Short mmCIF file of C-alpha atoms in Angstrom, two decimals:
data_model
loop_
_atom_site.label_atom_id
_atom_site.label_comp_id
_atom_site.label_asym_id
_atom_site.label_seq_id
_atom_site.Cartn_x
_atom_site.Cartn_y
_atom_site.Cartn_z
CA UNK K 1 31.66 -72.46 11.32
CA UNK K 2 28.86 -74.81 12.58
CA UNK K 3 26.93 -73.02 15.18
CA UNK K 4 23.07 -73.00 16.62
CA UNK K 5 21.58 -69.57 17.67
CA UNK K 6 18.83 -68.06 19.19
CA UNK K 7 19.70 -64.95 16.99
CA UNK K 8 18.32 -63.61 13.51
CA UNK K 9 20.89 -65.47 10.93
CA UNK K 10 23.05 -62.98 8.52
CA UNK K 11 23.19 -65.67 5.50
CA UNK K 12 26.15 -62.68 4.33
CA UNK K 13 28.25 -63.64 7.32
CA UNK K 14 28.04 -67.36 6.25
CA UNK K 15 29.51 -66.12 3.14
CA UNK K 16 32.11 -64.18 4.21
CA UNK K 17 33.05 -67.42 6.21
CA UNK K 18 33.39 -69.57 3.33
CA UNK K 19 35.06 -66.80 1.44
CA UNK K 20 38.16 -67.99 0.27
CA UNK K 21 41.21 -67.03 -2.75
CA UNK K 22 40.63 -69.99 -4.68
CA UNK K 23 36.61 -69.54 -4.11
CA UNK K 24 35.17 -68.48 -7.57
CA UNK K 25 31.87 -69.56 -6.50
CA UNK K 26 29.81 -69.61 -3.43
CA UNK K 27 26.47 -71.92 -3.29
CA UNK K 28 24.06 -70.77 -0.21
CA UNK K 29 20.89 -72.91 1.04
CA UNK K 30 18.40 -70.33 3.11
CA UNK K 31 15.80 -72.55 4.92
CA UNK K 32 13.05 -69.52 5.35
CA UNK K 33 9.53 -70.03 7.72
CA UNK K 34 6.61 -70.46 5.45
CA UNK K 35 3.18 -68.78 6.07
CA UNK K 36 1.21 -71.79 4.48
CA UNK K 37 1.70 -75.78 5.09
CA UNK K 38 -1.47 -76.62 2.82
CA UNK K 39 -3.81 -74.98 3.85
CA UNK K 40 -3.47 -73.90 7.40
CA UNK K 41 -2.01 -70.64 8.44
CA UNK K 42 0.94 -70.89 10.18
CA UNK K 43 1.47 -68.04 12.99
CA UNK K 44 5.36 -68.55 13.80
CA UNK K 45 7.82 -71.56 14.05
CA UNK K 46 9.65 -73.13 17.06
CA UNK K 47 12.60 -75.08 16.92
CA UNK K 48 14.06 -77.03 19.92
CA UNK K 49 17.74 -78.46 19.81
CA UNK K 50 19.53 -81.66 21.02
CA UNK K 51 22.17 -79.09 21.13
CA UNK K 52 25.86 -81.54 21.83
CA UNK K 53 24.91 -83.83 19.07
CA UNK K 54 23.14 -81.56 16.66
CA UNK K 55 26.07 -79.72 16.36
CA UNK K 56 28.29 -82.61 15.98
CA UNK K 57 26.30 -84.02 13.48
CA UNK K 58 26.79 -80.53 11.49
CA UNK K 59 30.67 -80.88 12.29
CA UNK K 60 30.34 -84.30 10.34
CA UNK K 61 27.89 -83.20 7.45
CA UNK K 62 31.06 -80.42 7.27
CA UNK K 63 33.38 -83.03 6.82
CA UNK K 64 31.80 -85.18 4.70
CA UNK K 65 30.90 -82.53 2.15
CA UNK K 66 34.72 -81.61 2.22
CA UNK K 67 35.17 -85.23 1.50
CA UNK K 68 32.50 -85.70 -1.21
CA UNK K 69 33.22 -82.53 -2.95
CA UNK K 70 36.14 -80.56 -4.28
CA UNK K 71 35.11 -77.48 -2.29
CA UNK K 72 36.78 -75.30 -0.11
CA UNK K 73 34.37 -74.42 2.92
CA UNK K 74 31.55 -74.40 4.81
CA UNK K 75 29.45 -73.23 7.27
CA UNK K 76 26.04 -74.11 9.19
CA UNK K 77 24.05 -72.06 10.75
CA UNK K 78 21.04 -73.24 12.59
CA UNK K 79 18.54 -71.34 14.46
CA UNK K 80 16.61 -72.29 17.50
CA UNK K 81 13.74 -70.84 19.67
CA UNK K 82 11.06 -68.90 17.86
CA UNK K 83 11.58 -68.13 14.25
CA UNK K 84 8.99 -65.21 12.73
CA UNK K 85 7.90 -65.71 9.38
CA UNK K 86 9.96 -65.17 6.62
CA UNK K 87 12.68 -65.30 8.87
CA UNK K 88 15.50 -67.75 8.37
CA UNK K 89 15.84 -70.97 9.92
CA UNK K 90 18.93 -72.49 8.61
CA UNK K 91 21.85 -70.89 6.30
CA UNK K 92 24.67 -73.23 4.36
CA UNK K 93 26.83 -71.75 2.82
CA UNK K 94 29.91 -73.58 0.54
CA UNK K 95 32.53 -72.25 -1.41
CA UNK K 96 34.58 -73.75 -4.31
CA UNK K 97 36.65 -72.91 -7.29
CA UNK K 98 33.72 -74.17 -9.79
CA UNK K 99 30.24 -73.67 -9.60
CA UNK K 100 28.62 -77.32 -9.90
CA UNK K 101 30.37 -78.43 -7.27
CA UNK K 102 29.54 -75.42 -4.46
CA UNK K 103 25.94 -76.17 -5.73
CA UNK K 104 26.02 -79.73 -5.52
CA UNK K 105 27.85 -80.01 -2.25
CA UNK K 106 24.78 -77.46 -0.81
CA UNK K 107 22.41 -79.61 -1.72
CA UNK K 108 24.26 -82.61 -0.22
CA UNK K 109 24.75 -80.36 2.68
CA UNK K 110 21.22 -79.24 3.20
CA UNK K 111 19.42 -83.10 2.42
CA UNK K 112 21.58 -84.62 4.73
CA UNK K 113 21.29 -82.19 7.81
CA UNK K 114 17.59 -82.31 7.15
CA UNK K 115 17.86 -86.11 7.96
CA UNK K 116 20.57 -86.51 10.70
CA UNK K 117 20.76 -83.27 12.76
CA UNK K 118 18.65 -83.67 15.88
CA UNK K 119 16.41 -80.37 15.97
CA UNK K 120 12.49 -80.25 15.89
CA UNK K 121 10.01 -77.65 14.23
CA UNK K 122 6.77 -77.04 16.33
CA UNK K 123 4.07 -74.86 13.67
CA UNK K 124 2.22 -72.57 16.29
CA UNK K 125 -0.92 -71.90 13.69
CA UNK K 126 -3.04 -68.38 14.01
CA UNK K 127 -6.14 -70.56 15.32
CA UNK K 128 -3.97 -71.60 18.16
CA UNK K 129 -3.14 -75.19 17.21
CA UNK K 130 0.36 -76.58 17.84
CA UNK K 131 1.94 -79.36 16.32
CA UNK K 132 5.37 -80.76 16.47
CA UNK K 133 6.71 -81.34 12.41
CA UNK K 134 8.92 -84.49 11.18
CA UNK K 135 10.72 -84.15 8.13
CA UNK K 136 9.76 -87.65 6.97
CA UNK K 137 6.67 -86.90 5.49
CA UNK K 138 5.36 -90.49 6.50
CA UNK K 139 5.26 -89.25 9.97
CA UNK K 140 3.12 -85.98 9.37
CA UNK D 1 21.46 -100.63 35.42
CA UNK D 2 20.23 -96.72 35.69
CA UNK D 3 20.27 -94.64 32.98
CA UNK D 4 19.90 -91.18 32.03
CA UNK D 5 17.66 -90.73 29.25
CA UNK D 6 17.09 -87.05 27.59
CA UNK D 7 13.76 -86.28 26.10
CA UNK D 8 13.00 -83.72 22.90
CA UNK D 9 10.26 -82.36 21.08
CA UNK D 10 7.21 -83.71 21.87
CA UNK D 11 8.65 -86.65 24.07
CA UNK D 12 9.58 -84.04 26.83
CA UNK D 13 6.06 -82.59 26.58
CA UNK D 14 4.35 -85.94 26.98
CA UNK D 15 6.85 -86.66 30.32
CA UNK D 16 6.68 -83.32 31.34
CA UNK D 17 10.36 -83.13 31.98
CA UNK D 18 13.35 -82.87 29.72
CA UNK D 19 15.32 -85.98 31.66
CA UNK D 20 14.41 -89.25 33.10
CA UNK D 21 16.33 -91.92 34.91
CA UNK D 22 15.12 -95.78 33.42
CA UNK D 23 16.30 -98.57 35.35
CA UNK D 24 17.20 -101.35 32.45
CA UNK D 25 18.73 -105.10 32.82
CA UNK D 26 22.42 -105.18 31.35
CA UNK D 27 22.92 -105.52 28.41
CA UNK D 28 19.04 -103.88 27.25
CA UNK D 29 18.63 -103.18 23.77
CA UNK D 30 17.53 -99.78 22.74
CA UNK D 31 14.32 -102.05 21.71
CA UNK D 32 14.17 -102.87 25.54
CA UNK D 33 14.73 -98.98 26.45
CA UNK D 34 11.52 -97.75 23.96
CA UNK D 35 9.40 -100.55 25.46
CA UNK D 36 9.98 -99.38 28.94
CA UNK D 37 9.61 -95.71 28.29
CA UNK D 38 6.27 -96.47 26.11
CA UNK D 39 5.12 -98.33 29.32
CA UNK D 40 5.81 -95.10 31.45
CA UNK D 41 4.25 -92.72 28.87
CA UNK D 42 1.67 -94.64 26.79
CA UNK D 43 1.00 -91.48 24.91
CA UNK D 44 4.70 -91.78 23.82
CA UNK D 45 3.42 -94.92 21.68
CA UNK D 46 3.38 -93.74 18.61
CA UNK D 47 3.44 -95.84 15.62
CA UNK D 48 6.09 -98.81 15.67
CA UNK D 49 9.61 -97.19 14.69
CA UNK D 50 8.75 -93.84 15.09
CA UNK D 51 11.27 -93.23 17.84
CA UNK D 52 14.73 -92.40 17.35
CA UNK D 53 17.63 -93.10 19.71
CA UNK D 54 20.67 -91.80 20.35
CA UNK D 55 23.46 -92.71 22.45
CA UNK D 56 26.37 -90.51 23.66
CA UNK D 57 25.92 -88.27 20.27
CA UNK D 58 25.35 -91.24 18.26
CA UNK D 59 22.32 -92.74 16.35
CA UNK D 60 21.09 -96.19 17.94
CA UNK D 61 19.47 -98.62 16.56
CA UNK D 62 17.15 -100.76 18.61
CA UNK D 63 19.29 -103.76 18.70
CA UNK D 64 21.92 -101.80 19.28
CA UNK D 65 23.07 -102.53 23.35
CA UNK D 66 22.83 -99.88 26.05
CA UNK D 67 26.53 -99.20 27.85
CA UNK D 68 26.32 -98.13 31.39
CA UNK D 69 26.97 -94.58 32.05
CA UNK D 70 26.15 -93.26 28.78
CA UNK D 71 23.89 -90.39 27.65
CA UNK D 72 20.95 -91.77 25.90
CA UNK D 73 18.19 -89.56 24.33
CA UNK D 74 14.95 -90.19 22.44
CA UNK D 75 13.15 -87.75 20.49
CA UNK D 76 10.82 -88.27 17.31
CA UNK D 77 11.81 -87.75 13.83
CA UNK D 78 14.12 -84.91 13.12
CA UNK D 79 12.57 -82.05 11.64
CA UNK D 80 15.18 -79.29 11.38
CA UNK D 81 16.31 -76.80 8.14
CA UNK R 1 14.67 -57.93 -10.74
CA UNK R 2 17.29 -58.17 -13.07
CA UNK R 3 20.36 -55.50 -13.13
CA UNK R 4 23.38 -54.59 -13.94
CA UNK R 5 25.43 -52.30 -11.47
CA UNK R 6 28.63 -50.92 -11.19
CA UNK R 7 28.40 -51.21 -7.26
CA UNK R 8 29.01 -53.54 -4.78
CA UNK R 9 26.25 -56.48 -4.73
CA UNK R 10 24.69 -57.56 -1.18
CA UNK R 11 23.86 -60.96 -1.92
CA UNK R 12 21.71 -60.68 1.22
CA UNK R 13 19.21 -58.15 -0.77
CA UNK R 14 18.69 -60.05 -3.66
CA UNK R 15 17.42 -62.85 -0.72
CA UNK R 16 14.76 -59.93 -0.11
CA UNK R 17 13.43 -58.96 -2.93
CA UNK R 18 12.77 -63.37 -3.90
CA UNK R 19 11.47 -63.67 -0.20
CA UNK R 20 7.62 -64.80 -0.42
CA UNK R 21 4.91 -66.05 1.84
CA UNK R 22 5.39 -69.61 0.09
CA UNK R 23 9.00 -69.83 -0.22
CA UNK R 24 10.59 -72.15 2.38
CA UNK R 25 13.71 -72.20 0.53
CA UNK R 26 15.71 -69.72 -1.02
CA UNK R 27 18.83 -70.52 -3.10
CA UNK R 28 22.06 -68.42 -3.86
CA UNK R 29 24.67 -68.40 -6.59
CA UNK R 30 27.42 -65.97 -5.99
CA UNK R 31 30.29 -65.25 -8.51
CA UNK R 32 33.91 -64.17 -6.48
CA UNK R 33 36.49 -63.11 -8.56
CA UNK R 34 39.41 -65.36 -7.52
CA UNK R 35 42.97 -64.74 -6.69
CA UNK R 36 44.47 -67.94 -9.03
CA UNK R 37 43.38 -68.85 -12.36
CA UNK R 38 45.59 -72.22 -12.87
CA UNK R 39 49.23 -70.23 -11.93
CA UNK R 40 48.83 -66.51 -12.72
CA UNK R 41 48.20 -64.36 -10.29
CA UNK R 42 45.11 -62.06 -11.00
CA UNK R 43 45.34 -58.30 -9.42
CA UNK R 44 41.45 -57.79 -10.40
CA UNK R 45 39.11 -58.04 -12.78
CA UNK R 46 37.15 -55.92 -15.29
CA UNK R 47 33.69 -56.37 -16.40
CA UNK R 48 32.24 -54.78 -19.90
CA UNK R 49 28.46 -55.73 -21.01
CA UNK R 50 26.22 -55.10 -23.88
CA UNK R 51 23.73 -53.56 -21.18
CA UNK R 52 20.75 -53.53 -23.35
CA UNK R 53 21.09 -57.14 -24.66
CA UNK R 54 22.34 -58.39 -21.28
CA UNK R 55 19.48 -56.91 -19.46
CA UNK R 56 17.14 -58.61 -22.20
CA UNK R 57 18.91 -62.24 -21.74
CA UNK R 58 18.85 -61.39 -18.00
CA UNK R 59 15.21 -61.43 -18.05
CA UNK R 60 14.61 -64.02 -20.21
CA UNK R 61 16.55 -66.43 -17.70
CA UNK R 62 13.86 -65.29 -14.89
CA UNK R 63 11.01 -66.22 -17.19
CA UNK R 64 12.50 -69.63 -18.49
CA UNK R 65 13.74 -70.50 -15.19
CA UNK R 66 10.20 -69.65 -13.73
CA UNK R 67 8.97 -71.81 -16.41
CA UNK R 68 10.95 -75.23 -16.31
CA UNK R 69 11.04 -75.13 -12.14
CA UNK R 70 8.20 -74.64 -9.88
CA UNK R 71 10.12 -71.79 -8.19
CA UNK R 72 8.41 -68.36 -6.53
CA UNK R 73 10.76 -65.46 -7.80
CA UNK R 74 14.27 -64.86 -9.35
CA UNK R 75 16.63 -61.78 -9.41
CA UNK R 76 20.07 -61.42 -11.04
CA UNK R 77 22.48 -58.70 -10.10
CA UNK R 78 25.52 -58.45 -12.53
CA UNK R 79 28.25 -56.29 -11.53
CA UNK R 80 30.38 -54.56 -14.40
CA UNK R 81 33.81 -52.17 -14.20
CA UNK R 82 36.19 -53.10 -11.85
CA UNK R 83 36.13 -55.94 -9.59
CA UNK R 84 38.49 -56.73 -6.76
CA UNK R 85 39.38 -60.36 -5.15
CA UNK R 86 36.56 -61.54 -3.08
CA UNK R 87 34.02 -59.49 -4.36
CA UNK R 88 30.75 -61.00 -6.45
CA UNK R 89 30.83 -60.19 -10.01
CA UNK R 90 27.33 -62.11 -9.49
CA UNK R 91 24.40 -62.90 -7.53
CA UNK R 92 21.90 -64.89 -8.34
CA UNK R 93 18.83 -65.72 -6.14
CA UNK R 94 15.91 -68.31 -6.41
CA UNK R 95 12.91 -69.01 -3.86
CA UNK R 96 10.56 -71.93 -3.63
CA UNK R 97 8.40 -73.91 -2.14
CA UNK R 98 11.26 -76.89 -1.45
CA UNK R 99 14.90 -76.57 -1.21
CA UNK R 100 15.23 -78.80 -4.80
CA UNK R 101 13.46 -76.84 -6.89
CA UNK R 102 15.28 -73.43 -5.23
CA UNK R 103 19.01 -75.08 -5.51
CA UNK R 104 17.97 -76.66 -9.14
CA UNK R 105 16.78 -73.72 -10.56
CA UNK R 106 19.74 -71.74 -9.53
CA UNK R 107 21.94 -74.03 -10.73
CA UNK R 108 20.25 -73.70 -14.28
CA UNK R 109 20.09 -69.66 -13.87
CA UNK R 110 23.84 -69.68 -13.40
CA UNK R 111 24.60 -72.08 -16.36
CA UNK R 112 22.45 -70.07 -18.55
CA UNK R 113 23.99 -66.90 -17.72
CA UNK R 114 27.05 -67.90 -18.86
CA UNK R 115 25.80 -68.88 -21.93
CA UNK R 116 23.93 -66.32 -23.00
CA UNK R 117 24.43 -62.57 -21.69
CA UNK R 118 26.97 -60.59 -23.48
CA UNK R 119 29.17 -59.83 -20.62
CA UNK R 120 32.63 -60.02 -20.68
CA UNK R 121 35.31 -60.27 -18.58
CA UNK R 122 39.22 -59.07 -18.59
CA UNK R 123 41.91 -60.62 -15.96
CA UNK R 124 44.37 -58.10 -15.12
CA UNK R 125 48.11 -59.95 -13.54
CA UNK R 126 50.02 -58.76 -10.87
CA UNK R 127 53.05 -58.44 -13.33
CA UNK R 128 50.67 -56.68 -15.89
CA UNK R 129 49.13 -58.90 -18.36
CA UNK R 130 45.68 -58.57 -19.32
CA UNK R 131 43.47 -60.86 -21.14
CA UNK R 132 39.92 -60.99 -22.15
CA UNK R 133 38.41 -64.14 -21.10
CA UNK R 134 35.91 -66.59 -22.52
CA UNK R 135 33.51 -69.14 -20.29
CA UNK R 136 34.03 -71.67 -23.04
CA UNK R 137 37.45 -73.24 -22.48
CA UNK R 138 37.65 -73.72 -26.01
CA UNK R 139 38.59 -69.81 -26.53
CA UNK R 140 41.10 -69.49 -23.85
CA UNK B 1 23.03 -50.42 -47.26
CA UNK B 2 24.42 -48.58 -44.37
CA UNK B 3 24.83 -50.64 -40.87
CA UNK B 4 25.88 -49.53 -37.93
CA UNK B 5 28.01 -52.40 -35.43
CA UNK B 6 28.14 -52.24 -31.92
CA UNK B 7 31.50 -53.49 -30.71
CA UNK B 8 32.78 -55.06 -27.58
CA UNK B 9 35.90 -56.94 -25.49
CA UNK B 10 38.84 -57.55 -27.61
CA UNK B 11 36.90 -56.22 -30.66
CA UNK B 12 36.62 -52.61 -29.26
CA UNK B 13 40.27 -52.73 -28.27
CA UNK B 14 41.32 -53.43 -31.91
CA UNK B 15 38.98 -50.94 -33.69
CA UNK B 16 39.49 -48.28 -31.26
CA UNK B 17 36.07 -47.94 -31.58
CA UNK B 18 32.70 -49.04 -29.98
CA UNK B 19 30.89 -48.66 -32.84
CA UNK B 20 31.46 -49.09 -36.81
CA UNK B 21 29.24 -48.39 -39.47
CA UNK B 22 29.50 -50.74 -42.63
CA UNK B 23 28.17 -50.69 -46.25
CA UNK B 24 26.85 -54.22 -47.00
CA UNK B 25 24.93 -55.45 -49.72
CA UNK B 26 20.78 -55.25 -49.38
CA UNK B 27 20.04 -59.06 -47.89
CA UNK B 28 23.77 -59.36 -46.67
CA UNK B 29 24.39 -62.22 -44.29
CA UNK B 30 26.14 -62.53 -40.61
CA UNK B 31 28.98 -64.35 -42.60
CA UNK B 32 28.98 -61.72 -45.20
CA UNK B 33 29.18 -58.62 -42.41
CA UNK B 34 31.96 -60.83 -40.22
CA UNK B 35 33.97 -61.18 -43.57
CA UNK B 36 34.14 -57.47 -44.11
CA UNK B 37 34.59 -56.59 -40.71
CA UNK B 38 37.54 -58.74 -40.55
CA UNK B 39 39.19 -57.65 -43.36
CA UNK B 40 38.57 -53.90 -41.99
CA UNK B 41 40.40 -55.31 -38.57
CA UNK B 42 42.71 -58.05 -39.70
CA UNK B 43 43.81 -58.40 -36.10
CA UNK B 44 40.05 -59.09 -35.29
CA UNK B 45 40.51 -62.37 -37.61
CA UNK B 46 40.41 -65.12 -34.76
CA UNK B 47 39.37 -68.79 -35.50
CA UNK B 48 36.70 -69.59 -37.20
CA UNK B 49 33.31 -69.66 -35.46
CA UNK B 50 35.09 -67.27 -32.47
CA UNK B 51 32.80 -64.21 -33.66
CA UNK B 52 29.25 -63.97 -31.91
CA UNK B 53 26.77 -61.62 -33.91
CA UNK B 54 23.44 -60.12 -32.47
CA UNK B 55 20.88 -58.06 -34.43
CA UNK B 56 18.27 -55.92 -31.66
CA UNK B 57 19.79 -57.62 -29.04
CA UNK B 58 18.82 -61.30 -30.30
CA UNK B 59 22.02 -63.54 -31.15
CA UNK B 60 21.76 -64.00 -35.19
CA UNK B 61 23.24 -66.97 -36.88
CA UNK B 62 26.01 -66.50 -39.97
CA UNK B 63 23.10 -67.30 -42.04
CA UNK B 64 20.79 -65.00 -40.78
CA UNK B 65 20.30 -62.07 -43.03
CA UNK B 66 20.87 -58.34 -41.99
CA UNK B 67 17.75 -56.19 -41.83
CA UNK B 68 18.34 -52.57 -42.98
CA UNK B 69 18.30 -50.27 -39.74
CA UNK B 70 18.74 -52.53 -37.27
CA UNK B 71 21.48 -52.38 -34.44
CA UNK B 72 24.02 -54.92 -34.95
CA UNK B 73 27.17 -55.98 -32.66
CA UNK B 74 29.94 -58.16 -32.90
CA UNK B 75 31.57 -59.73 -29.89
CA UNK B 76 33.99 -62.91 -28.74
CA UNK B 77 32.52 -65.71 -26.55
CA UNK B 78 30.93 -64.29 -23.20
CA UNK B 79 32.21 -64.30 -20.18
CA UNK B 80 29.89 -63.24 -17.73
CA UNK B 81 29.23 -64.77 -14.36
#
């Protein structure tokens, strides 16, 4: 399941997806809105999609974690539109018969949509400011 | 050539609008794409490689050549998870 | 929190009890009891702890974990009696500032566990068979 | 003196019992306790180094010495997660 929703994310149904017989272990990744960047207090998030190729990029992160790693599934789950805080923003989940490897393909998972898949975070702050976010921190 | 050019994140804001049309020379480079669009938008001149293109779902690169009838975006640096 | 429970886990509210103002990441481990174990055919699965000592290594985990990673919270859930196919014999949840720390800490918190608490676990066979199980492959 | 040994997995199966209690001499060792115990429950006899020994909960070497009163057990190789 790759998918990108306006709705609250269930990081359980991720896990149900990935659930599978040979699964003895199931990593998840739960990308949750902070109330602090530094020192500024951030109000609520908003995240806009390039929605055709975002989700084909998560098709191919799929893939190549299936590739990379013995594992057995996984889903992506990425939300868009306003995110509250503490809410979630993105759920992987990955399933396997050993535990390094669920955990390790996660992390793969999780590093490389943060650098491929074509979404942006706006932080709308409490004192009004707005400012569109890059992951690169060379561009913040 | 015309060509359809989507705009994200703050890119859209700056234009206003979530789609332009550019008209480009065959055979422009994504290089020659930015350098037009900049010239539209000069608040879209950010720092020198801060863009990112696609093309038809794919990453671009700046020498990379523009094909007629494609989809091209630009948007900044991702910042999703 | 740290416990041991003869009832289902929801991995989903171990996420809420590590969810913080500061964590933008929150990591899962979850233990399924699987179907296969190399070519035997497992019916389910019993679970049998030293509760007092297990609850003491349990805790001890949180604190070293929260020691060695700059991490927000930890809980462990361990279930014990029986456990079908599919469902978590474990849960293990870590939040943090940044998705490393979360999914490396977790991965530690996991390893530890089975090393260290006194819980142990019996594979009962379709045709039968049962057999108490160690996590060192040297015993089995 | 008099101590009393929690027991668990394949150990409790083969005493019938989840807990012992066993005379040992005053400044008895792990090794000593494991020695009776096996000889108690022959069947109980697995490799060497199988046995795991804890005294209040703490995981006690086959050198460590027994302190009168406390609560002992005796277990296989864990096999949580």
């Amino acid at each position: 399941m790759f998918e990108i929703t306006e709705k609250t994310i269930d990081p359980n149904e991720l896990v149900a997806k990935v659930d599978s017989a040979r699964a003895g272990a199931i990593s998840t990744f739960i990308g949750v809105t902070r109330n602090f960047t530094g020192d500024f207090h951030v109000d609520y998030l908003f995240y806009e999609a390039y929605h055709e190729m975002a989700i084909k990029m998560m098709k191919r992160i799929g893939e190549q974690t299936l590739e990379k790693f013995p594992i057995e599934k996984i889903a992506i789950s990425h939300r868009i539109g306003r995110v509250n805080i503490g809410e979630a923003s993105v759920v992987i989940a990955v399933s396997a018969s050993h535990r390094a490897e669920a955990i390790e393909a996660c992390h793969y998972a999780i590093d490389t949509l943060k650098e491929l898949v074509p979404i942006w975070k706006k932080e709308f702050m409490v004192d009004g400011d707005q400012k569109w976010i890059a992951n690169d921190p060379k561009w913040n | 050539m015309n060509v359809r050019v989507l705009l994200f994140a703050h890119l859209k804001e700056i234009a206003g609008e979530s789609e332009i049309s550019l008209e480009l020379d065959a055979e422009a480079t994504g290089a020659t794409l930015l350098k037009k669009l900049t010239e539209l938008y000069p608040a879209a001149d950010a720092q020198k490689g801060y863009l990112r293109l696609s093309m038809d779902g794919e990453y671009l690169s700046e020498d990379g050549t523009i094909v007629p009838d494609s989809e091209i975006a630009v948007f900044p640096p991702v910042s999703g998870g």
